[in-house]
């Protein structure tokens, strides 16, 4: 019987999709390292599986990433799967959203993934095997109003993944991009919380519409995070994993919008997010 696959998942606090990824991989007899920032370590104490270890890891810190990877290699001798899941929301009109807020989202959502890749790849290259799974979003392909910063960071993830997939092929490393639709988790509530009572100036009349966008992925028929994670893990662990996994509520709508003329897309989003009125 072969040794269990070694998996590292980033962004694994309870209530998020990363938490469910960890449980799904553990159920498939993988040895899972669940990681998150130091402030959220207590939110990873309820996995209930001997196959899951917790690890401090801040994807925005070279030192933190290096230390975490070295710990895994020291314990297991290898890393078979990197699941680049860590990410934060970033909601607000681009003309008014502070650059430091935008920079933080890009640092974690895009550069954080690339930082993980750069630290992990040398170990995978040495064994000529491994898989990197980068979590993007449907809004990386079709950006929406009030979330341009987040959409841009996820568009970068898609571009980075498509490039890495070809560049890492000579070393036997697979790259899979995951493109979720609306998935029910704590992500939307956390994003809405960060907005708080932000005092928009140019866009004060759109405050409710902006807040609605922050909650958009959590309403209606959003896909359950457990269902989503199990689907992704099954695909990732298959003998021939796909290059792209698109799954979840509203992926069909966004696929249609991606093929639509820009005027159709603009009309749809202007109507949906209350941008038809003059101010």
PDB file of C-alpha atoms in Angstrom:
ATOM      1  CA  UNK A   1       0.000   0.000   0.000  1.00  0.00           C
ATOM      2  CA  UNK A   2       1.404   3.409  -1.001  1.00  0.00           C
ATOM      3  CA  UNK A   3       2.101   6.169   1.515  1.00  0.00           C
ATOM      4  CA  UNK A   4      -0.657   8.757   2.024  1.00  0.00           C
ATOM      5  CA  UNK A   5      -0.448  11.833  -0.177  1.00  0.00           C
ATOM      6  CA  UNK A   6       0.866  14.899   1.649  1.00  0.00           C
ATOM      7  CA  UNK A   7      -1.354  17.960   1.214  1.00  0.00           C
ATOM      8  CA  UNK A   8      -0.910  21.575   2.333  1.00  0.00           C
ATOM      9  CA  UNK A   9      -3.988  23.802   2.366  1.00  0.00           C
ATOM     10  CA  UNK A  10      -3.767  27.545   3.073  1.00  0.00           C
ATOM     11  CA  UNK A  11      -6.541  29.595   4.676  1.00  0.00           C
ATOM     12  CA  UNK A  12      -8.223  26.903   6.777  1.00  0.00           C
ATOM     13  CA  UNK A  13     -10.112  28.657   9.596  1.00  0.00           C
ATOM     14  CA  UNK A  14     -13.444  27.068  10.512  1.00  0.00           C
ATOM     15  CA  UNK A  15     -16.382  28.301   8.475  1.00  0.00           C
ATOM     16  CA  UNK A  16     -14.382  28.709   5.276  1.00  0.00           C
ATOM     17  CA  UNK A  17     -13.871  26.526   2.215  1.00  0.00           C
ATOM     18  CA  UNK A  18     -10.291  25.708   3.264  1.00  0.00           C
ATOM     19  CA  UNK A  19     -11.613  23.977   6.388  1.00  0.00           C
ATOM     20  CA  UNK A  20     -13.795  21.792   4.160  1.00  0.00           C
ATOM     21  CA  UNK A  21     -10.913  21.060   1.756  1.00  0.00           C
ATOM     22  CA  UNK A  22      -8.933  19.671   4.695  1.00  0.00           C
ATOM     23  CA  UNK A  23     -11.746  17.374   5.801  1.00  0.00           C
ATOM     24  CA  UNK A  24     -12.342  16.193   2.229  1.00  0.00           C
ATOM     25  CA  UNK A  25      -8.660  15.351   1.655  1.00  0.00           C
ATOM     26  CA  UNK A  26      -8.438  13.581   5.039  1.00  0.00           C
ATOM     27  CA  UNK A  27     -11.477  11.462   4.107  1.00  0.00           C
ATOM     28  CA  UNK A  28      -9.464  10.292   1.072  1.00  0.00           C
ATOM     29  CA  UNK A  29      -6.637   9.049   3.339  1.00  0.00           C
ATOM     30  CA  UNK A  30      -4.342  12.018   2.725  1.00  0.00           C
ATOM     31  CA  UNK A  31      -2.001  13.495   5.339  1.00  0.00           C
ATOM     32  CA  UNK A  32      -3.200  17.093   5.524  1.00  0.00           C
ATOM     33  CA  UNK A  33      -1.476  20.195   6.842  1.00  0.00           C
ATOM     34  CA  UNK A  34      -4.125  22.828   7.571  1.00  0.00           C
ATOM     35  CA  UNK A  35      -2.636  26.306   7.798  1.00  0.00           C
ATOM     36  CA  UNK A  36      -3.665  29.850   8.625  1.00  0.00           C
ATOM     37  CA  UNK A  37      -2.312  33.029  10.174  1.00  0.00           C
ATOM     38  CA  UNK A  38      -1.356  32.935  13.887  1.00  0.00           C
ATOM     39  CA  UNK A  39      -4.445  34.948  14.919  1.00  0.00           C
ATOM     40  CA  UNK A  40      -6.739  32.263  13.518  1.00  0.00           C
ATOM     41  CA  UNK A  41      -5.055  29.113  14.833  1.00  0.00           C
ATOM     42  CA  UNK A  42      -7.816  28.592  17.414  1.00  0.00           C
ATOM     43  CA  UNK A  43     -10.284  28.368  14.515  1.00  0.00           C
ATOM     44  CA  UNK A  44      -8.580  25.170  13.328  1.00  0.00           C
ATOM     45  CA  UNK A  45      -8.988  23.131  16.516  1.00  0.00           C
ATOM     46  CA  UNK A  46     -12.123  21.241  15.524  1.00  0.00           C
ATOM     47  CA  UNK A  47     -11.191  18.987  12.591  1.00  0.00           C
ATOM     48  CA  UNK A  48     -11.706  15.759  14.527  1.00  0.00           C
ATOM     49  CA  UNK A  49      -9.221  13.831  12.363  1.00  0.00           C
ATOM     50  CA  UNK A  50      -5.825  12.365  13.154  1.00  0.00           C
ATOM     51  CA  UNK A  51      -4.908  12.870   9.508  1.00  0.00           C
ATOM     52  CA  UNK A  52      -4.952  16.680   9.846  1.00  0.00           C
ATOM     53  CA  UNK A  53      -2.151  18.717  11.429  1.00  0.00           C
ATOM     54  CA  UNK A  54      -2.374  22.451  11.950  1.00  0.00           C
ATOM     55  CA  UNK A  55       0.377  24.858  11.008  1.00  0.00           C
ATOM     56  CA  UNK A  56       0.962  28.596  11.285  1.00  0.00           C
ATOM     57  CA  UNK A  57       1.383  30.159   7.859  1.00  0.00           C
ATOM     58  CA  UNK A  58       1.027  33.718   6.605  1.00  0.00           C
ATOM     59  CA  UNK A  59       1.108  33.739   2.796  1.00  0.00           C
ATOM     60  CA  UNK A  60       2.216  37.391   2.796  1.00  0.00           C
ATOM     61  CA  UNK A  61       5.449  36.571   4.678  1.00  0.00           C
ATOM     62  CA  UNK A  62       8.479  34.915   3.053  1.00  0.00           C
ATOM     63  CA  UNK A  63       9.776  33.846   6.456  1.00  0.00           C
ATOM     64  CA  UNK A  64       6.472  32.299   7.499  1.00  0.00           C
ATOM     65  CA  UNK A  65       6.051  30.421   4.219  1.00  0.00           C
ATOM     66  CA  UNK A  66       9.638  29.142   4.255  1.00  0.00           C
ATOM     67  CA  UNK A  67       9.330  27.928   7.846  1.00  0.00           C
ATOM     68  CA  UNK A  68       6.045  26.119   7.188  1.00  0.00           C
ATOM     69  CA  UNK A  69       7.330  24.347   4.072  1.00  0.00           C
ATOM     70  CA  UNK A  70      10.526  23.268   5.833  1.00  0.00           C
ATOM     71  CA  UNK A  71       8.447  21.848   8.690  1.00  0.00           C
ATOM     72  CA  UNK A  72       6.414  19.733   6.264  1.00  0.00           C
ATOM     73  CA  UNK A  73       9.471  18.485   4.376  1.00  0.00           C
ATOM     74  CA  UNK A  74      11.224  17.680   7.660  1.00  0.00           C
ATOM     75  CA  UNK A  75       8.241  15.617   8.858  1.00  0.00           C
ATOM     76  CA  UNK A  76       7.177  13.945   5.617  1.00  0.00           C
ATOM     77  CA  UNK A  77      10.083  14.282   3.181  1.00  0.00           C
ATOM     78  CA  UNK A  78       7.833  15.609   0.445  1.00  0.00           C
ATOM     79  CA  UNK A  79       4.761  17.650  -0.482  1.00  0.00           C
ATOM     80  CA  UNK A  80       2.420  16.193  -3.090  1.00  0.00           C
ATOM     81  CA  UNK A  81      -0.331  18.832  -3.234  1.00  0.00           C
ATOM     82  CA  UNK A  82      -0.369  22.563  -2.562  1.00  0.00           C
ATOM     83  CA  UNK A  83      -3.886  24.001  -2.309  1.00  0.00           C
ATOM     84  CA  UNK A  84      -3.574  27.785  -2.641  1.00  0.00           C
ATOM     85  CA  UNK A  85      -6.853  28.699  -0.976  1.00  0.00           C
ATOM     86  CA  UNK A  86      -6.022  31.655   1.324  1.00  0.00           C
ATOM     87  CA  UNK A  87      -7.712  34.872   0.283  1.00  0.00           C
ATOM     88  CA  UNK A  88      -9.556  37.946   1.491  1.00  0.00           C
ATOM     89  CA  UNK A  89     -12.396  40.034   0.111  1.00  0.00           C
ATOM     90  CA  UNK A  90     -11.987  43.602  -1.083  1.00  0.00           C
ATOM     91  CA  UNK A  91     -15.200  45.536  -1.688  1.00  0.00           C
ATOM     92  CA  UNK A  92     -15.668  49.161  -2.672  1.00  0.00           C
ATOM     93  CA  UNK A  93     -15.619  51.491  -5.692  1.00  0.00           C
ATOM     94  CA  UNK A  94     -12.174  51.604  -7.291  1.00  0.00           C
ATOM     95  CA  UNK A  95     -12.156  55.390  -7.567  1.00  0.00           C
ATOM     96  CA  UNK A  96     -12.438  55.669  -3.790  1.00  0.00           C
ATOM     97  CA  UNK A  97     -11.098  52.449  -2.257  1.00  0.00           C
ATOM     98  CA  UNK A  98      -7.788  53.194  -0.460  1.00  0.00           C
ATOM     99  CA  UNK A  99      -4.741  51.851  -2.290  1.00  0.00           C
ATOM    100  CA  UNK A 100      -3.421  50.208   0.872  1.00  0.00           C
ATOM    101  CA  UNK A 101      -6.642  48.153   1.016  1.00  0.00           C
ATOM    102  CA  UNK A 102      -6.272  47.148  -2.619  1.00  0.00           C
ATOM    103  CA  UNK A 103      -2.597  46.353  -2.122  1.00  0.00           C
ATOM    104  CA  UNK A 104      -3.374  44.024   0.801  1.00  0.00           C
ATOM    105  CA  UNK A 105      -5.911  42.064  -1.260  1.00  0.00           C
ATOM    106  CA  UNK A 106      -3.469  41.628  -4.127  1.00  0.00           C
ATOM    107  CA  UNK A 107      -0.643  40.719  -1.734  1.00  0.00           C
ATOM    108  CA  UNK A 108      -2.667  37.879  -0.228  1.00  0.00           C
ATOM    109  CA  UNK A 109      -4.876  36.747  -3.112  1.00  0.00           C
ATOM    110  CA  UNK A 110      -2.351  36.848  -5.957  1.00  0.00           C
ATOM    111  CA  UNK A 111       1.204  37.362  -4.736  1.00  0.00           C
ATOM    112  CA  UNK A 112       0.504  35.131  -1.752  1.00  0.00           C
ATOM    113  CA  UNK A 113      -0.240  32.252  -4.108  1.00  0.00           C
ATOM    114  CA  UNK A 114       2.852  32.939  -6.177  1.00  0.00           C
ATOM    115  CA  UNK A 115       4.976  33.159  -3.011  1.00  0.00           C
ATOM    116  CA  UNK A 116       3.740  29.708  -1.992  1.00  0.00           C
ATOM    117  CA  UNK A 117       4.532  28.345  -5.447  1.00  0.00           C
ATOM    118  CA  UNK A 118       8.072  29.716  -5.448  1.00  0.00           C
ATOM    119  CA  UNK A 119       8.816  28.119  -2.076  1.00  0.00           C
ATOM    120  CA  UNK A 120       7.201  24.760  -2.897  1.00  0.00           C
ATOM    121  CA  UNK A 121       8.344  24.197  -6.485  1.00  0.00           C
ATOM    122  CA  UNK A 122      12.040  23.406  -5.731  1.00  0.00           C
ATOM    123  CA  UNK A 123      10.959  20.442  -3.583  1.00  0.00           C
ATOM    124  CA  UNK A 124       8.500  19.213  -6.220  1.00  0.00           C
ATOM    125  CA  UNK A 125      11.098  19.611  -8.969  1.00  0.00           C
ATOM    126  CA  UNK A 126      13.549  17.463  -7.004  1.00  0.00           C
ATOM    127  CA  UNK A 127      11.013  14.595  -7.127  1.00  0.00           C
ATOM    128  CA  UNK A 128       9.683  15.429 -10.612  1.00  0.00           C
ATOM    129  CA  UNK A 129       6.126  15.282  -9.294  1.00  0.00           C
ATOM    130  CA  UNK A 130       3.503  17.318  -7.501  1.00  0.00           C
ATOM    131  CA  UNK A 131       0.311  19.281  -8.034  1.00  0.00           C
ATOM    132  CA  UNK A 132      -0.429  22.954  -7.416  1.00  0.00           C
ATOM    133  CA  UNK A 133      -4.076  23.977  -7.109  1.00  0.00           C
ATOM    134  CA  UNK A 134      -4.745  27.713  -7.360  1.00  0.00           C
ATOM    135  CA  UNK A 135      -8.162  28.938  -6.244  1.00  0.00           C
ATOM    136  CA  UNK A 136      -9.476  31.808  -8.372  1.00  0.00           C
ATOM    137  CA  UNK A 137     -13.106  32.912  -8.939  1.00  0.00           C
ATOM    138  CA  UNK A 138     -15.661  33.399 -11.699  1.00  0.00           C
ATOM    139  CA  UNK A 139     -15.250  37.157 -11.152  1.00  0.00           C
ATOM    140  CA  UNK A 140     -11.651  36.827 -12.314  1.00  0.00           C
ATOM    141  CA  UNK A 141     -13.110  36.261 -15.776  1.00  0.00           C
ATOM    142  CA  UNK A 142     -16.121  38.554 -15.504  1.00  0.00           C
ATOM    143  CA  UNK A 143     -15.469  41.427 -13.058  1.00  0.00           C
ATOM    144  CA  UNK A 144     -18.363  43.009 -11.214  1.00  0.00           C
ATOM    145  CA  UNK A 145     -18.976  46.543  -9.905  1.00  0.00           C
ATOM    146  CA  UNK A 146     -18.050  47.309  -6.280  1.00  0.00           C
ATOM    147  CA  UNK A 147     -15.459  44.506  -6.195  1.00  0.00           C
ATOM    148  CA  UNK A 148     -12.922  45.556  -8.831  1.00  0.00           C
ATOM    149  CA  UNK A 149      -9.983  45.096  -6.467  1.00  0.00           C
ATOM    150  CA  UNK A 150     -10.957  41.522  -5.592  1.00  0.00           C
ATOM    151  CA  UNK A 151     -11.836  40.703  -9.216  1.00  0.00           C
ATOM    152  CA  UNK A 152      -8.451  41.995 -10.418  1.00  0.00           C
ATOM    153  CA  UNK A 153      -6.596  39.889  -7.855  1.00  0.00           C
ATOM    154  CA  UNK A 154      -8.456  36.779  -9.006  1.00  0.00           C
ATOM    155  CA  UNK A 155      -7.843  37.643 -12.677  1.00  0.00           C
ATOM    156  CA  UNK A 156      -4.146  37.661 -11.784  1.00  0.00           C
ATOM    157  CA  UNK A 157      -4.533  34.183 -10.271  1.00  0.00           C
ATOM    158  CA  UNK A 158      -5.990  32.910 -13.554  1.00  0.00           C
ATOM    159  CA  UNK A 159      -3.136  34.420 -15.588  1.00  0.00           C
ATOM    160  CA  UNK A 160      -0.494  33.137 -13.160  1.00  0.00           C
ATOM    161  CA  UNK A 161      -2.008  29.645 -13.225  1.00  0.00           C
ATOM    162  CA  UNK A 162      -2.172  29.446 -17.024  1.00  0.00           C
ATOM    163  CA  UNK A 163       1.479  30.474 -17.235  1.00  0.00           C
ATOM    164  CA  UNK A 164       2.666  28.117 -14.487  1.00  0.00           C
ATOM    165  CA  UNK A 165       0.806  25.180 -16.022  1.00  0.00           C
ATOM    166  CA  UNK A 166       3.008  25.371 -19.132  1.00  0.00           C
ATOM    167  CA  UNK A 167       6.235  26.457 -17.415  1.00  0.00           C
ATOM    168  CA  UNK A 168       6.138  23.637 -14.836  1.00  0.00           C
ATOM    169  CA  UNK A 169       5.140  20.868 -17.240  1.00  0.00           C
ATOM    170  CA  UNK A 170       8.793  19.898 -18.035  1.00  0.00           C
ATOM    171  CA  UNK A 171       9.279  19.100 -14.337  1.00  0.00           C
ATOM    172  CA  UNK A 172       6.253  16.809 -14.040  1.00  0.00           C
ATOM    173  CA  UNK A 173       4.262  19.294 -11.943  1.00  0.00           C
ATOM    174  CA  UNK A 174       0.515  19.691 -12.553  1.00  0.00           C
ATOM    175  CA  UNK A 175      -1.216  23.047 -12.143  1.00  0.00           C
ATOM    176  CA  UNK A 176      -4.979  23.136 -11.674  1.00  0.00           C
ATOM    177  CA  UNK A 177      -7.034  26.321 -11.458  1.00  0.00           C
ATOM    178  CA  UNK A 178     -10.244  26.186  -9.458  1.00  0.00           C
ATOM    179  CA  UNK A 179     -12.959  28.655 -10.479  1.00  0.00           C
ATOM    180  CA  UNK A 180     -15.704  28.737  -7.833  1.00  0.00           C
ATOM    181  CA  UNK A 181     -19.072  30.359  -8.282  1.00  0.00           C
ATOM    182  CA  UNK A 182     -21.109  31.473  -5.269  1.00  0.00           C
ATOM    183  CA  UNK A 183     -20.095  29.224  -2.374  1.00  0.00           C
ATOM    184  CA  UNK A 184     -21.725  29.519   1.045  1.00  0.00           C
ATOM    185  CA  UNK A 185     -19.061  30.145   3.699  1.00  0.00           C
ATOM    186  CA  UNK A 186     -17.978  32.851   6.145  1.00  0.00           C
ATOM    187  CA  UNK A 187     -16.184  34.708   3.324  1.00  0.00           C
ATOM    188  CA  UNK A 188     -19.071  37.029   2.500  1.00  0.00           C
ATOM    189  CA  UNK A 189     -19.830  37.903   6.119  1.00  0.00           C
ATOM    190  CA  UNK A 190     -16.153  38.638   6.784  1.00  0.00           C
ATOM    191  CA  UNK A 191     -16.033  40.909   3.741  1.00  0.00           C
ATOM    192  CA  UNK A 192     -19.196  42.731   4.797  1.00  0.00           C
ATOM    193  CA  UNK A 193     -17.804  43.169   8.317  1.00  0.00           C
ATOM    194  CA  UNK A 194     -14.688  44.881   6.972  1.00  0.00           C
ATOM    195  CA  UNK A 195     -16.877  47.418   5.199  1.00  0.00           C
ATOM    196  CA  UNK A 196     -18.449  48.351   8.527  1.00  0.00           C
ATOM    197  CA  UNK A 197     -19.687  51.918   8.449  1.00  0.00           C
ATOM    198  CA  UNK A 198     -17.251  53.058   5.791  1.00  0.00           C
ATOM    199  CA  UNK A 199     -18.005  56.654   4.910  1.00  0.00           C
ATOM    200  CA  UNK A 200     -17.992  56.738   1.122  1.00  0.00           C
ATOM    201  CA  UNK A 201     -17.796  60.245  -0.290  1.00  0.00           C
ATOM    202  CA  UNK A 202     -18.378  60.090  -4.044  1.00  0.00           C
ATOM    203  CA  UNK A 203     -20.487  56.956  -3.670  1.00  0.00           C
ATOM    204  CA  UNK A 204     -22.434  57.658  -0.477  1.00  0.00           C
ATOM    205  CA  UNK A 205     -25.742  57.159  -2.324  1.00  0.00           C
ATOM    206  CA  UNK A 206     -24.655  53.646  -3.283  1.00  0.00           C
ATOM    207  CA  UNK A 207     -23.796  52.454   0.221  1.00  0.00           C
ATOM    208  CA  UNK A 208     -26.497  49.769   0.311  1.00  0.00           C
ATOM    209  CA  UNK A 209     -25.615  48.469  -3.158  1.00  0.00           C
ATOM    210  CA  UNK A 210     -21.948  48.188  -2.142  1.00  0.00           C
ATOM    211  CA  UNK A 211     -22.895  46.285   1.003  1.00  0.00           C
ATOM    212  CA  UNK A 212     -25.125  44.006  -1.073  1.00  0.00           C
ATOM    213  CA  UNK A 213     -22.172  43.153  -3.319  1.00  0.00           C
ATOM    214  CA  UNK A 214     -20.129  42.147  -0.254  1.00  0.00           C
ATOM    215  CA  UNK A 215     -22.840  39.636   0.657  1.00  0.00           C
ATOM    216  CA  UNK A 216     -23.609  38.535  -2.906  1.00  0.00           C
ATOM    217  CA  UNK A 217     -21.979  35.076  -2.787  1.00  0.00           C
ATOM    218  CA  UNK A 218     -23.871  34.071   0.368  1.00  0.00           C
ATOM    219  CA  UNK A 219     -27.471  34.618  -0.648  1.00  0.00           C
ATOM    220  CA  UNK A 220     -29.983  32.606  -2.626  1.00  0.00           C
ATOM    221  CA  UNK A 221     -28.878  29.218  -3.877  1.00  0.00           C
ATOM    222  CA  UNK A 222     -25.155  29.482  -3.067  1.00  0.00           C
ATOM    223  CA  UNK A 223     -23.438  26.084  -3.177  1.00  0.00           C
ATOM    224  CA  UNK A 224     -22.649  24.477   0.175  1.00  0.00           C
ATOM    225  CA  UNK A 225     -18.922  24.650   0.976  1.00  0.00           C
ATOM    226  CA  UNK A 226     -18.770  20.944   1.910  1.00  0.00           C
ATOM    227  CA  UNK A 227     -20.284  19.904  -1.421  1.00  0.00           C
ATOM    228  CA  UNK A 228     -17.928  22.211  -3.288  1.00  0.00           C
ATOM    229  CA  UNK A 229     -14.800  20.995  -1.470  1.00  0.00           C
ATOM    230  CA  UNK A 230     -15.609  17.309  -1.986  1.00  0.00           C
ATOM    231  CA  UNK A 231     -16.158  17.913  -5.704  1.00  0.00           C
ATOM    232  CA  UNK A 232     -12.830  19.709  -6.097  1.00  0.00           C
ATOM    233  CA  UNK A 233     -10.863  17.169  -4.051  1.00  0.00           C
ATOM    234  CA  UNK A 234     -12.274  14.253  -6.053  1.00  0.00           C
ATOM    235  CA  UNK A 235     -11.180  15.935  -9.295  1.00  0.00           C
ATOM    236  CA  UNK A 236      -7.745  16.924  -7.964  1.00  0.00           C
ATOM    237  CA  UNK A 237      -6.979  13.387  -6.731  1.00  0.00           C
ATOM    238  CA  UNK A 238      -8.099  11.706  -9.957  1.00  0.00           C
ATOM    239  CA  UNK A 239      -5.421   9.946 -12.066  1.00  0.00           C
ATOM    240  CA  UNK A 240      -5.712  12.658 -14.716  1.00  0.00           C
ATOM    241  CA  UNK A 241      -6.775  15.879 -12.984  1.00  0.00           C
ATOM    242  CA  UNK A 242      -8.369  18.548 -15.189  1.00  0.00           C
ATOM    243  CA  UNK A 243      -6.580  21.796 -15.958  1.00  0.00           C
ATOM    244  CA  UNK A 244      -9.577  23.761 -14.693  1.00  0.00           C
ATOM    245  CA  UNK A 245     -12.436  23.038 -12.277  1.00  0.00           C
ATOM    246  CA  UNK A 246     -15.453  25.329 -12.630  1.00  0.00           C
ATOM    247  CA  UNK A 247     -18.171  24.582 -10.081  1.00  0.00           C
ATOM    248  CA  UNK A 248     -20.810  26.251  -7.956  1.00  0.00           C
ATOM    249  CA  UNK A 249     -23.899  28.439  -8.140  1.00  0.00           C
ATOM    250  CA  UNK A 250     -23.923  31.135 -10.854  1.00  0.00           C
ATOM    251  CA  UNK A 251     -21.052  29.635 -12.888  1.00  0.00           C
ATOM    252  CA  UNK A 252     -23.494  29.149 -15.776  1.00  0.00           C
ATOM    253  CA  UNK A 253     -24.587  32.788 -15.638  1.00  0.00           C
ATOM    254  CA  UNK A 254     -21.007  34.039 -15.585  1.00  0.00           C
ATOM    255  CA  UNK A 255     -20.067  31.739 -18.475  1.00  0.00           C
ATOM    256  CA  UNK A 256     -22.869  33.309 -20.504  1.00  0.00           C
ATOM    257  CA  UNK A 257     -21.779  36.818 -19.500  1.00  0.00           C
ATOM    258  CA  UNK A 258     -18.195  36.063 -20.522  1.00  0.00           C
ATOM    259  CA  UNK A 259     -19.409  35.420 -24.077  1.00  0.00           C
ATOM    260  CA  UNK A 260     -21.852  38.328 -24.150  1.00  0.00           C
ATOM    261  CA  UNK A 261     -21.125  41.688 -25.825  1.00  0.00           C
ATOM    262  CA  UNK A 262     -19.801  44.245 -23.352  1.00  0.00           C
ATOM    263  CA  UNK A 263     -22.938  46.373 -23.612  1.00  0.00           C
ATOM    264  CA  UNK A 264     -25.022  43.399 -22.439  1.00  0.00           C
ATOM    265  CA  UNK A 265     -22.681  42.777 -19.519  1.00  0.00           C
ATOM    266  CA  UNK A 266     -22.640  46.468 -18.589  1.00  0.00           C
ATOM    267  CA  UNK A 267     -26.435  46.675 -18.715  1.00  0.00           C
ATOM    268  CA  UNK A 268     -26.799  43.575 -16.542  1.00  0.00           C
ATOM    269  CA  UNK A 269     -24.429  44.770 -13.819  1.00  0.00           C
ATOM    270  CA  UNK A 270     -25.622  48.392 -13.945  1.00  0.00           C
ATOM    271  CA  UNK A 271     -29.174  47.232 -13.359  1.00  0.00           C
ATOM    272  CA  UNK A 272     -28.301  44.627 -10.728  1.00  0.00           C
ATOM    273  CA  UNK A 273     -26.054  46.924  -8.683  1.00  0.00           C
ATOM    274  CA  UNK A 274     -28.103  50.121  -8.971  1.00  0.00           C
ATOM    275  CA  UNK A 275     -25.728  51.989 -11.300  1.00  0.00           C
ATOM    276  CA  UNK A 276     -28.289  53.213 -13.808  1.00  0.00           C
ATOM    277  CA  UNK A 277     -29.133  56.418 -11.955  1.00  0.00           C
ATOM    278  CA  UNK A 278     -27.368  59.736 -12.437  1.00  0.00           C
ATOM    279  CA  UNK A 279     -25.900  61.497  -9.387  1.00  0.00           C
TER     280      UNK A 279
END
